[in-house]
PDB file of C-alpha atoms in Angstrom:
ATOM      1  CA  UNK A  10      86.861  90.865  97.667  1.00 81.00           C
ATOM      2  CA  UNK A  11      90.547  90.851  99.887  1.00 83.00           C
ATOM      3  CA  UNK A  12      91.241  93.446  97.469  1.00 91.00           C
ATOM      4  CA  UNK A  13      94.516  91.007  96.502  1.00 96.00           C
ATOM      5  CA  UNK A  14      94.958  90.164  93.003  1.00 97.00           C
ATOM      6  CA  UNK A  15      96.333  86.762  91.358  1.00 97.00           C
ATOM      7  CA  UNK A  16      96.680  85.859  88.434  1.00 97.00           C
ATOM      8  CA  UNK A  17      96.512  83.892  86.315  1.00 97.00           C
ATOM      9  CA  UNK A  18      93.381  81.653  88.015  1.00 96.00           C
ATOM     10  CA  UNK A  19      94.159  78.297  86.446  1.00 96.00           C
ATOM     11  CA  UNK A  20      97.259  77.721  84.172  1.00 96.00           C
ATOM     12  CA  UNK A  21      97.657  73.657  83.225  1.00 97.00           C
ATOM     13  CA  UNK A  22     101.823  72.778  81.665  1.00 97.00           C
ATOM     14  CA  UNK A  23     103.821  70.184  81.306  1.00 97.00           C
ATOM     15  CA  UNK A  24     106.581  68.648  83.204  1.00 97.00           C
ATOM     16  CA  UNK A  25     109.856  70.423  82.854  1.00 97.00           C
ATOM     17  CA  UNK A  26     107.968  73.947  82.118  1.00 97.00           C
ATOM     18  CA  UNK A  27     108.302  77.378  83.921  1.00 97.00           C
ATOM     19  CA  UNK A  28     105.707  79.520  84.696  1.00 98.00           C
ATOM     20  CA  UNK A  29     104.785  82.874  86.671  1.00 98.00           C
ATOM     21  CA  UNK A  30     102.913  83.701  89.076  1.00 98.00           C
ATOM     22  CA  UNK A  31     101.585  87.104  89.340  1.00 98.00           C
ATOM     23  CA  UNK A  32     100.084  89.194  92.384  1.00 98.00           C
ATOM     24  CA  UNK A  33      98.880  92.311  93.312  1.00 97.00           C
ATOM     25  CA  UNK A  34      98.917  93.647  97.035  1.00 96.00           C
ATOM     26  CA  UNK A  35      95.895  95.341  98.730  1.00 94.00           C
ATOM     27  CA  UNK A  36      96.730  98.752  98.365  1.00 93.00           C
ATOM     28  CA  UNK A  37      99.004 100.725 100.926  1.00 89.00           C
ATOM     29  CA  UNK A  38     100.340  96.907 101.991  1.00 92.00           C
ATOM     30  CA  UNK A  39     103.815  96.589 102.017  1.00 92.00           C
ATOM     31  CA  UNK A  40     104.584  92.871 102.530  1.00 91.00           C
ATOM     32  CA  UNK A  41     103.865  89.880 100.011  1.00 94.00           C
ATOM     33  CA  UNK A  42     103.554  86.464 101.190  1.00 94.00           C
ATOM     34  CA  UNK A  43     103.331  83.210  99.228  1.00 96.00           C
ATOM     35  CA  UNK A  44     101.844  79.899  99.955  1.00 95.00           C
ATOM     36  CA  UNK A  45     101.291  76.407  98.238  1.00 95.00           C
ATOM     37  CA  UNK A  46      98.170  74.521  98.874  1.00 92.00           C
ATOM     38  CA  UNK A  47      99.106  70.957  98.102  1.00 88.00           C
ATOM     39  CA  UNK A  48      96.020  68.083  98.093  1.00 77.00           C
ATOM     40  CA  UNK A  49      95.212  67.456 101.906  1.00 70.00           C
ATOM     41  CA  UNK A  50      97.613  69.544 102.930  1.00 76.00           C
ATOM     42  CA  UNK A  51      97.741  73.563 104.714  1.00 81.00           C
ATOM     43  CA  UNK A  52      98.814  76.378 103.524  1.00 89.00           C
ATOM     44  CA  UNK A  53     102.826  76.047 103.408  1.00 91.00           C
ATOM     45  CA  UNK A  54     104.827  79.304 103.561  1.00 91.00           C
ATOM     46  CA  UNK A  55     107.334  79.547 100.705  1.00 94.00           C
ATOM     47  CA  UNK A  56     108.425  83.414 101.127  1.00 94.00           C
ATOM     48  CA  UNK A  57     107.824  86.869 101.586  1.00 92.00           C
ATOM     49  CA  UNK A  58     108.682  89.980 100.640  1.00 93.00           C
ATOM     50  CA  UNK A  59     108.543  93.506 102.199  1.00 91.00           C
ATOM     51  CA  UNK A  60     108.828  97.179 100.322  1.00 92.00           C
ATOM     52  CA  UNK A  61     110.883  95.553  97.849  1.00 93.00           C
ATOM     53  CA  UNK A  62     113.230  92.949 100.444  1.00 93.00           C
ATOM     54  CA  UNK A  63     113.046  89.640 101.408  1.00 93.00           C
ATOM     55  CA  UNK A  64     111.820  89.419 104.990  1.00 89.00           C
ATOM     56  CA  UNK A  65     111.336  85.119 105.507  1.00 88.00           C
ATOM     57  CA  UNK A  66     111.999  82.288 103.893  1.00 90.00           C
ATOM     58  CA  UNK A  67     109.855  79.148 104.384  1.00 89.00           C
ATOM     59  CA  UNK A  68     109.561  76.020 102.199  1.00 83.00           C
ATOM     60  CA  UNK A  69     110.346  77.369  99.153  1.00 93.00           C
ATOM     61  CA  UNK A  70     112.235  74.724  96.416  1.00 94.00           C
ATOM     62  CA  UNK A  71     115.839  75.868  94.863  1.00 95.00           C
ATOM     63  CA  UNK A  72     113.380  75.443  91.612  1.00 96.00           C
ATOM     64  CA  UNK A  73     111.305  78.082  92.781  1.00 97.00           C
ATOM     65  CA  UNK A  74     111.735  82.441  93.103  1.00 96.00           C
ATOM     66  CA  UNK A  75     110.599  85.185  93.732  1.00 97.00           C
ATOM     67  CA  UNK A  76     110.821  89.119  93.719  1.00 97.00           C
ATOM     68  CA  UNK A  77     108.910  91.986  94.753  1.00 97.00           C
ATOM     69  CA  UNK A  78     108.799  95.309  92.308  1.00 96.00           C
ATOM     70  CA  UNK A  79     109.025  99.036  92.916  1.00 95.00           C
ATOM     71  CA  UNK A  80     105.008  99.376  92.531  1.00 95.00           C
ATOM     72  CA  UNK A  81     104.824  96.474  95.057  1.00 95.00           C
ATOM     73  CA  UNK A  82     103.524  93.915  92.557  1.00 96.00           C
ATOM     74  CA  UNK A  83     105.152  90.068  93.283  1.00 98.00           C
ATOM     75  CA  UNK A  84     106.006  87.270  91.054  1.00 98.00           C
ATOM     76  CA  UNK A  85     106.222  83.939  91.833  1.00 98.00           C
ATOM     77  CA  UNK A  86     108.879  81.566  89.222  1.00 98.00           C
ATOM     78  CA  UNK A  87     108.294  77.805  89.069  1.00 97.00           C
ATOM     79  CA  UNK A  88     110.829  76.264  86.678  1.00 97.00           C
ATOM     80  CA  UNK A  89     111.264  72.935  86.002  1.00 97.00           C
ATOM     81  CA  UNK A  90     107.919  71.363  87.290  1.00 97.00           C
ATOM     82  CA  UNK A  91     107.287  68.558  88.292  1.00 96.00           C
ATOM     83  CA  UNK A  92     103.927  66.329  89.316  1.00 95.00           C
ATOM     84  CA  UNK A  93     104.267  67.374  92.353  1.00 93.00           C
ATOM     85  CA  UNK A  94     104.451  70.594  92.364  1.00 95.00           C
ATOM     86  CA  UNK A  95     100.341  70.666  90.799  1.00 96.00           C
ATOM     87  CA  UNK A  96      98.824  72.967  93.692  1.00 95.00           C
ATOM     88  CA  UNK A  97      96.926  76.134  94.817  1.00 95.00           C
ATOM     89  CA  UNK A  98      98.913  78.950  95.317  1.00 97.00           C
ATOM     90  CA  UNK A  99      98.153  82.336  97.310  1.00 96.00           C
ATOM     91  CA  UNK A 100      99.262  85.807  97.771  1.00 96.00           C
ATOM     92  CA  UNK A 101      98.964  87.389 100.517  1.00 94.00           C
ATOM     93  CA  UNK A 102      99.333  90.857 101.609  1.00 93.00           C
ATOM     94  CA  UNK A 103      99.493  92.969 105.088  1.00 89.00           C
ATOM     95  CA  UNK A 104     100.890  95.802 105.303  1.00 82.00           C
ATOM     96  CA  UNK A 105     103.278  95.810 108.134  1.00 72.00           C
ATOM     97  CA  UNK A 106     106.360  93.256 107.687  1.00 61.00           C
ATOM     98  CA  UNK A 107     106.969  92.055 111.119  1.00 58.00           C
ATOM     99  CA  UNK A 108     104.606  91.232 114.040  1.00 55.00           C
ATOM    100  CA  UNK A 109     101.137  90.148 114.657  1.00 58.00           C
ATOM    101  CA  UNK A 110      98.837  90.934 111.678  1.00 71.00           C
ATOM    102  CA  UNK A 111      96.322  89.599 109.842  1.00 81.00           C
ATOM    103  CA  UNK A 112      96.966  88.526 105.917  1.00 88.00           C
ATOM    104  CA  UNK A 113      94.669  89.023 103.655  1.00 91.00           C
ATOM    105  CA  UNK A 114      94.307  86.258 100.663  1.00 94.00           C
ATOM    106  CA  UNK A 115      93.927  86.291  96.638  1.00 96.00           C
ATOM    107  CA  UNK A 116      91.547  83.668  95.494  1.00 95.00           C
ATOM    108  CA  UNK A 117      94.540  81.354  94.291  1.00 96.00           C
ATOM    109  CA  UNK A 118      96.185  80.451  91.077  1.00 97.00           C
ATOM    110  CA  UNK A 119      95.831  76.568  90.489  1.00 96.00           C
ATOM    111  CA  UNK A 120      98.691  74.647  88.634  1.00 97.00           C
ATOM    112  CA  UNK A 121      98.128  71.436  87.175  1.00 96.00           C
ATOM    113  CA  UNK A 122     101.376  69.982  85.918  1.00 97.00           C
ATOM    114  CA  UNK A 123     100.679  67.533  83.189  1.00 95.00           C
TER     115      UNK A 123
ATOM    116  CA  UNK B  29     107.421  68.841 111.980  1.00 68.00           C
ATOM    117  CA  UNK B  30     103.782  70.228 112.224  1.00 81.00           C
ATOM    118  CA  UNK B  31     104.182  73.525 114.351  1.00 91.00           C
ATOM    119  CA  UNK B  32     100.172  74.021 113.896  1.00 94.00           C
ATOM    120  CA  UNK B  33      97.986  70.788 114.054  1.00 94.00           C
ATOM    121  CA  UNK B  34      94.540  70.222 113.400  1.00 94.00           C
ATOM    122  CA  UNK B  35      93.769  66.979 114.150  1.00 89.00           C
ATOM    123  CA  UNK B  36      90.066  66.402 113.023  1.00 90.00           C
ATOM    124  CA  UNK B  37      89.611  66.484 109.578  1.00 90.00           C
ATOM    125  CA  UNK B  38      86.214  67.291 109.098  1.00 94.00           C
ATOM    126  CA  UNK B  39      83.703  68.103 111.709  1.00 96.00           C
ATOM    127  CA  UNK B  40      79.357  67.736 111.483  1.00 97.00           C
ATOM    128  CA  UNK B  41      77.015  69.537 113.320  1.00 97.00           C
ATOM    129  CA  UNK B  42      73.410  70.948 113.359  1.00 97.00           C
ATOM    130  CA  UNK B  43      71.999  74.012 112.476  1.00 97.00           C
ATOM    131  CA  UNK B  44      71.438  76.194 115.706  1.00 97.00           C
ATOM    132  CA  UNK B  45      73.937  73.851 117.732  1.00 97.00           C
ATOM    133  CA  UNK B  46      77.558  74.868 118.827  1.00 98.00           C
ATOM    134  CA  UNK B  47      80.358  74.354 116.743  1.00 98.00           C
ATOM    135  CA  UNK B  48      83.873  73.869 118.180  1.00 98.00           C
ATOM    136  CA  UNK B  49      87.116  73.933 116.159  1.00 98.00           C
ATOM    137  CA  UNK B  50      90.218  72.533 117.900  1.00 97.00           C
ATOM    138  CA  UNK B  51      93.676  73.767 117.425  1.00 97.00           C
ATOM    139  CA  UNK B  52      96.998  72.602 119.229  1.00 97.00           C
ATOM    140  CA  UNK B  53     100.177  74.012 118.519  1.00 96.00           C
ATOM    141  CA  UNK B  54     104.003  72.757 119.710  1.00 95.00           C
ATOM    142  CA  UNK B  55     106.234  76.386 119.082  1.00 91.00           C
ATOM    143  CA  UNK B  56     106.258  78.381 122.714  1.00 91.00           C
ATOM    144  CA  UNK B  57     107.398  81.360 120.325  1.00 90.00           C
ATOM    145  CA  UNK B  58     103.723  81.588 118.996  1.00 92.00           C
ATOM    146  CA  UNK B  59     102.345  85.163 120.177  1.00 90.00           C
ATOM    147  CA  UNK B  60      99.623  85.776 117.989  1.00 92.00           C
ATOM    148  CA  UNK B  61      96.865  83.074 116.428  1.00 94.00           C
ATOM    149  CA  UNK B  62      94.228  83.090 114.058  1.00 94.00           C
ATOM    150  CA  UNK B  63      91.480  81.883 112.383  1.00 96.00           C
ATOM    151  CA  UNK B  64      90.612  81.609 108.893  1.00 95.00           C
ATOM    152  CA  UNK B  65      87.834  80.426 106.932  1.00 96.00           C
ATOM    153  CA  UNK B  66      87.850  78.923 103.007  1.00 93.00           C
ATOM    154  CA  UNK B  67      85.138  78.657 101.225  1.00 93.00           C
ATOM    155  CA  UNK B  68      85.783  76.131  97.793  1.00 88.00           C
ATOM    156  CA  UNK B  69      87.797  78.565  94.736  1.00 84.00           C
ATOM    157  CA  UNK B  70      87.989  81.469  96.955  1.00 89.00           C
ATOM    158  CA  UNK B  71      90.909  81.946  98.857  1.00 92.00           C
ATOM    159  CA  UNK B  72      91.289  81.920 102.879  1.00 93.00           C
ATOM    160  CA  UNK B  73      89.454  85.187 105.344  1.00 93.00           C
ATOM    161  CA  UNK B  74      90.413  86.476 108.179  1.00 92.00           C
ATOM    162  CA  UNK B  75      87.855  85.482 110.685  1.00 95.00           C
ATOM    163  CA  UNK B  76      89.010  86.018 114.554  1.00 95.00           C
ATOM    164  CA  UNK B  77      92.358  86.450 116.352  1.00 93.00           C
ATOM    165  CA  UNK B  78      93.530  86.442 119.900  1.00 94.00           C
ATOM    166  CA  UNK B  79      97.120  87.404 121.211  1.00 92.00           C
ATOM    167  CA  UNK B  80      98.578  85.517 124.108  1.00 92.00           C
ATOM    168  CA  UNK B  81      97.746  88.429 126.642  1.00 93.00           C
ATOM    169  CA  UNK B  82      94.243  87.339 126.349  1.00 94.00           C
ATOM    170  CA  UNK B  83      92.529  84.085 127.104  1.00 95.00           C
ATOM    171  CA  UNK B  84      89.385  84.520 125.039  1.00 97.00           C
ATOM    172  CA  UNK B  85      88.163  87.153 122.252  1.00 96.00           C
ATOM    173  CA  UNK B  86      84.707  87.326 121.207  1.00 97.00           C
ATOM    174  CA  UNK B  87      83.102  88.604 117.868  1.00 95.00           C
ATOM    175  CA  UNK B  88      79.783  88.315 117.510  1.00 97.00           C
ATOM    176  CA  UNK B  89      78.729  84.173 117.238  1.00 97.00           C
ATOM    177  CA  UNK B  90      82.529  83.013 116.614  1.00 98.00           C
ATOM    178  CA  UNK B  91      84.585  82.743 120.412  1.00 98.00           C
ATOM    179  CA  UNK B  92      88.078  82.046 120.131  1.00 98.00           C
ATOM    180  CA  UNK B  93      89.878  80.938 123.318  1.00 98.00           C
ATOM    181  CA  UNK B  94      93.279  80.545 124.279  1.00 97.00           C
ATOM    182  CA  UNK B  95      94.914  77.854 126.765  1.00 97.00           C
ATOM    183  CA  UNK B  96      98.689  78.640 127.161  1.00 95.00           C
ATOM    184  CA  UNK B  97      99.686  76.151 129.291  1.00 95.00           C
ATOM    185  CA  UNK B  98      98.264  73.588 127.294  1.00 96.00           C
ATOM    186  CA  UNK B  99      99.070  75.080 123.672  1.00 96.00           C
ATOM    187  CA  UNK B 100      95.715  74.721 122.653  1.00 97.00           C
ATOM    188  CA  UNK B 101      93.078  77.015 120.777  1.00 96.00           C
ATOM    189  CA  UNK B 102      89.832  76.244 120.086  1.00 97.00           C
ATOM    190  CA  UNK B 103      86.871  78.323 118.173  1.00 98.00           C
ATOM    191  CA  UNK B 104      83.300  78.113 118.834  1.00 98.00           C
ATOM    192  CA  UNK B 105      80.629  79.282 116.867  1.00 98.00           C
ATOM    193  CA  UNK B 106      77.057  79.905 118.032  1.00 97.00           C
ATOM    194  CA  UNK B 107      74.332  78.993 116.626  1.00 97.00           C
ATOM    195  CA  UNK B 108      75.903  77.539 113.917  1.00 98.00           C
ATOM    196  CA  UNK B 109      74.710  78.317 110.276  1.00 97.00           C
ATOM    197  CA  UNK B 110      74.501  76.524 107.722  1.00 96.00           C
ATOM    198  CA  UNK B 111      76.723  79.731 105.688  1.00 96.00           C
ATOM    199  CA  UNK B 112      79.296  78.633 108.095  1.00 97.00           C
ATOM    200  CA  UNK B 113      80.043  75.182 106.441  1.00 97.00           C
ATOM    201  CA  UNK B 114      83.252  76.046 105.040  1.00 97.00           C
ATOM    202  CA  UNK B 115      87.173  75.037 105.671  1.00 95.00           C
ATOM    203  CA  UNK B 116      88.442  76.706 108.474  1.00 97.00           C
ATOM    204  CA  UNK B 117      92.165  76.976 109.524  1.00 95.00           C
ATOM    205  CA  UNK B 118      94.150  77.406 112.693  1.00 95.00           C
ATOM    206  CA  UNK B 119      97.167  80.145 112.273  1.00 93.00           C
ATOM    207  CA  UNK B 120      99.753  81.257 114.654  1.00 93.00           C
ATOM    208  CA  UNK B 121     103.051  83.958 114.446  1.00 88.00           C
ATOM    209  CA  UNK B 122     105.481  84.833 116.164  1.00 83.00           C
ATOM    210  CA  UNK B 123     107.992  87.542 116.360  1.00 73.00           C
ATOM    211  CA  UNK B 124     108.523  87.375 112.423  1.00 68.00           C
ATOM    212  CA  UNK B 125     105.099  87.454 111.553  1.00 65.00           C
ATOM    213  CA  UNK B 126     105.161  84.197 109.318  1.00 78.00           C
ATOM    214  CA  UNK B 127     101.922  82.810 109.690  1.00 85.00           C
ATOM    215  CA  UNK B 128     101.878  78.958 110.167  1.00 89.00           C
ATOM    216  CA  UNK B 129      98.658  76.956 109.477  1.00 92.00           C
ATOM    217  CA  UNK B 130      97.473  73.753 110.132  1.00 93.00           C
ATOM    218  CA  UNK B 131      95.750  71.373 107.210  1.00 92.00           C
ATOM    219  CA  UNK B 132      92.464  72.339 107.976  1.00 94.00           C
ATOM    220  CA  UNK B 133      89.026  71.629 109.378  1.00 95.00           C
ATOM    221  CA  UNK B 134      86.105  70.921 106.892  1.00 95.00           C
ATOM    222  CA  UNK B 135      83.057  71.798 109.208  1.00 97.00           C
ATOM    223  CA  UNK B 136      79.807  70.876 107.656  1.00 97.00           C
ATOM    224  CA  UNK B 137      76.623  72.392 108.827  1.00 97.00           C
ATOM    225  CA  UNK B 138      73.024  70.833 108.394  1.00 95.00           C
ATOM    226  CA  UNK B 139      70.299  72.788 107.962  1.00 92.00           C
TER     227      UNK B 139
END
């Protein structure tokens, strides 16, 4: 157990849908990092956030959002979806937000977009 | 433009023999690399890291070593278990801490 919470695991919609992502640090860790885990692809960064700020941008679709809350919690928005957008996606946490250091991982929430 | 590449998909070996994982990576700005391991509907772990400084770090039966020059990682493990057959990924950050990763290494090992 990373001690990193996701939820929901699974969550199937339909095309043209939103939906939200929810995560839950390690506790003490300031930083929140998101990745998509498309079919024979890595991990892809899409963004982070640290105490509350945007620290890095990666990937991330104009479709997709974000935000970080007071008690450290992190949402992820996916709005409009698409086929495409049907992958695994992890939280991360670590709790300094710049330099070397090791994430540690949620156990994914899958999307299947119908 | 794949910072972080793995080029083997899937790699085989025997219980008790040596596994090595390779890793090559194209940003000089990498400082920091890692390894991760996936097991199926968990999500990645931390296994080993090494910073540039260093040309090897050693935990236990997983070696990871570090050729500069040649922007290549590897990471061996021995013996090799069959608990180790798993998806392991190559990671590396630099001054922002945004970890990139490579698709992945299935390693399969046979008891």
């Amino acid at each position: 157990d990373s001690g990193v919470t996701q939820t929901p695991k699974h969550l199937i919609t339909a095309t043209g849908q939103r939906v939200t992502l929810r995560c839950s640090p390690r506790s003490g860790d300031l930083s929140v990092y998101w990745y998509q885990q498309s079919l024979d692809q890595g991990l892809q960064f899409l963004i982070q956030y640290y105490n509350g700020e945007e620290r890095a941008k990666g990937n991330i679709l104009e479709r997709f959002s974000a935000q970080q809350f007071p008690d450290l919690h992190s949402e992820l928005n996916l709005s409009s979806l698409e086929l495409g957008d049907s992958a695994l996606y992890f939280c991360a946490s670590s709790v300094v937000g710049g330099g070397a250091s090791e994430l540690f991982f949620g156990e994914g929430s899958r999307l299947t977009v119908l | 433009d794949q910072q972080v590449k793995q080029n083997s998909p899937s790699l085989s070996v025997q219980e008790g023999r040596i596994s090595i994982l390779n890793c090559d990576y194209t940003n000089s700005m990498f400082d920091y690399f890692l390894w991760y391991k996936k097991y199926p509907a968990e999500g990645p772990t931390f296994l080993i890291s090494i910073s540039s400084i260093k040309d090897k770090n050693e935990d236990g039966r997983f070696t990871v070593f570090l050729n500069k020059s040649a922007k290549h990682l590897s990471l061996h493990i021995v013996p090799s278990q069959p608990g180790d057959s798993a998806v392991y990924f190559c990671a590396a950050s630099g001054a922002n801490s945004k970890l990139t990763f490579g698709k992945g290494i299935t390693l399969s090992v046979r008891p």
